């Protein structure tokens, strides 16, 4: 189960995320759990597997906003870099950043279980 403490241990900037939620812990945790559900679909990986770089950009951009606003730095960092690389919607070398993103996503999903 995700708690404020588990998110801090994960490396999230909880204070930043909470401030965007008017310091409402319930709202903040609900939004984090909503993002976890979205991450578990692995839409970004699916777009990469299809070589659909336009879709990959859209997914990465959306995840960047969600992760950044919630202070989920371990995910926000690699997905932000991917977003910038995908901005032209052309093939890129994404494996290392995607692997980092996937690893951090897996850790966050495990916290939610």
Tab-separated table of C-alpha atoms in Angstrom:
chain	number	residue	atom	x	y	z
A	1	UNK	CA	0.000	0.000	0.000
A	2	UNK	CA	1.302	3.408	-0.927
A	3	UNK	CA	1.785	5.796	1.958
A	4	UNK	CA	3.541	9.119	2.322
A	5	UNK	CA	6.423	7.321	4.033
A	6	UNK	CA	6.797	4.649	1.328
A	7	UNK	CA	6.814	7.368	-1.324
A	8	UNK	CA	9.549	9.252	0.528
A	9	UNK	CA	11.590	6.048	0.755
A	10	UNK	CA	11.011	5.513	-2.969
A	11	UNK	CA	12.637	8.890	-3.642
A	12	UNK	CA	9.553	10.973	-4.353
A	13	UNK	CA	9.525	14.669	-3.585
A	14	UNK	CA	6.381	14.270	-1.489
A	15	UNK	CA	6.421	17.840	-0.202
A	16	UNK	CA	6.299	19.195	-3.754
A	17	UNK	CA	3.484	16.840	-4.735
A	18	UNK	CA	1.523	17.576	-1.592
A	19	UNK	CA	1.846	21.329	-2.129
A	20	UNK	CA	0.176	20.922	-5.529
A	21	UNK	CA	-2.688	19.154	-3.737
A	22	UNK	CA	-3.172	21.891	-1.122
A	23	UNK	CA	-1.403	19.575	1.383
A	24	UNK	CA	-4.359	17.190	1.217
A	25	UNK	CA	-2.733	13.786	1.790
A	26	UNK	CA	-5.870	11.862	0.812
A	27	UNK	CA	-6.102	13.651	-2.525
A	28	UNK	CA	-2.388	13.280	-3.139
A	29	UNK	CA	-2.390	9.533	-2.478
A	30	UNK	CA	-5.521	9.078	-4.594
A	31	UNK	CA	-3.811	10.844	-7.522
A	32	UNK	CA	-0.659	8.765	-7.065
A	33	UNK	CA	-2.750	5.590	-7.146
A	34	UNK	CA	-4.521	6.786	-10.301
A	35	UNK	CA	-1.147	7.306	-11.959
A	36	UNK	CA	-0.014	3.852	-10.813
A	37	UNK	CA	-3.023	2.320	-12.585
A	38	UNK	CA	-2.126	4.201	-15.738
A	39	UNK	CA	1.522	3.148	-15.490
A	40	UNK	CA	0.532	-0.501	-15.134
A	41	UNK	CA	-0.920	-0.478	-18.669
A	42	UNK	CA	2.578	0.195	-20.085
A	43	UNK	CA	1.179	2.283	-22.925
A	44	UNK	CA	4.646	3.752	-23.472
A	45	UNK	CA	6.199	0.334	-23.998
A	46	UNK	CA	3.368	-0.627	-26.335
A	47	UNK	CA	3.963	2.483	-28.455
A	48	UNK	CA	7.677	1.692	-28.655
A	49	UNK	CA	6.963	-1.941	-29.605
A	50	UNK	CA	4.812	-0.643	-32.473
A	51	UNK	CA	7.480	1.903	-33.493
A	52	UNK	CA	4.766	4.544	-33.079
A	53	UNK	CA	6.890	7.481	-31.980
A	54	UNK	CA	4.016	9.963	-32.181
A	55	UNK	CA	2.006	7.864	-29.721
A	56	UNK	CA	5.127	7.357	-27.586
A	57	UNK	CA	5.563	11.132	-27.402
A	58	UNK	CA	1.936	11.661	-26.368
A	59	UNK	CA	2.107	8.997	-23.664
A	60	UNK	CA	5.502	10.166	-22.387
A	61	UNK	CA	4.327	13.783	-22.298
A	62	UNK	CA	1.226	12.851	-20.300
A	63	UNK	CA	3.234	10.712	-17.857
A	64	UNK	CA	5.828	13.463	-17.507
A	65	UNK	CA	3.136	15.884	-16.379
A	66	UNK	CA	1.552	13.465	-13.932
A	67	UNK	CA	4.798	12.217	-12.425
A	68	UNK	CA	6.305	15.696	-12.208
A	69	UNK	CA	3.246	17.258	-10.600
A	70	UNK	CA	3.104	14.477	-8.008
A	71	UNK	CA	6.816	14.739	-7.244
A	72	UNK	CA	7.515	11.200	-8.459
A	73	UNK	CA	11.077	12.086	-9.411
A	74	UNK	CA	12.311	8.525	-10.070
A	75	UNK	CA	9.779	8.259	-12.910
A	76	UNK	CA	9.618	11.925	-13.896
A	77	UNK	CA	13.329	12.134	-14.676
A	78	UNK	CA	13.592	9.411	-17.338
A	79	UNK	CA	10.148	10.088	-18.813
A	80	UNK	CA	10.981	13.815	-19.100
A	81	UNK	CA	14.137	12.967	-21.019
A	82	UNK	CA	12.185	10.577	-23.247
A	83	UNK	CA	9.587	13.271	-23.913
A	84	UNK	CA	12.234	15.680	-25.148
A	85	UNK	CA	13.878	13.044	-27.340
A	86	UNK	CA	10.492	12.103	-28.808
A	87	UNK	CA	9.378	15.668	-29.486
A	88	UNK	CA	10.171	15.280	-33.223
A	89	UNK	CA	8.201	11.986	-33.247
A	90	UNK	CA	11.057	10.248	-35.068
A	91	UNK	CA	12.907	7.041	-34.181
A	92	UNK	CA	15.276	7.498	-31.262
A	93	UNK	CA	17.554	5.341	-29.148
A	94	UNK	CA	15.294	4.918	-26.149
A	95	UNK	CA	16.266	1.614	-24.550
A	96	UNK	CA	18.394	2.892	-21.637
A	97	UNK	CA	15.889	5.585	-20.612
A	98	UNK	CA	12.934	3.269	-21.127
A	99	UNK	CA	14.642	0.600	-19.000
A	100	UNK	CA	15.183	3.147	-16.199
A	101	UNK	CA	11.564	4.284	-16.488
A	102	UNK	CA	10.355	0.656	-16.461
A	103	UNK	CA	12.431	-0.219	-13.410
A	104	UNK	CA	11.131	2.762	-11.446
A	105	UNK	CA	7.572	2.098	-12.601
A	106	UNK	CA	7.823	-1.506	-11.444
A	107	UNK	CA	9.041	-0.359	-8.018
A	108	UNK	CA	6.151	2.081	-7.666
A	109	UNK	CA	3.596	-0.513	-8.758
A	110	UNK	CA	5.015	-2.937	-6.173
A	111	UNK	CA	4.493	-0.290	-3.487
A	112	UNK	CA	0.828	-0.130	-4.446
A	113	UNK	CA	0.283	-3.882	-4.060
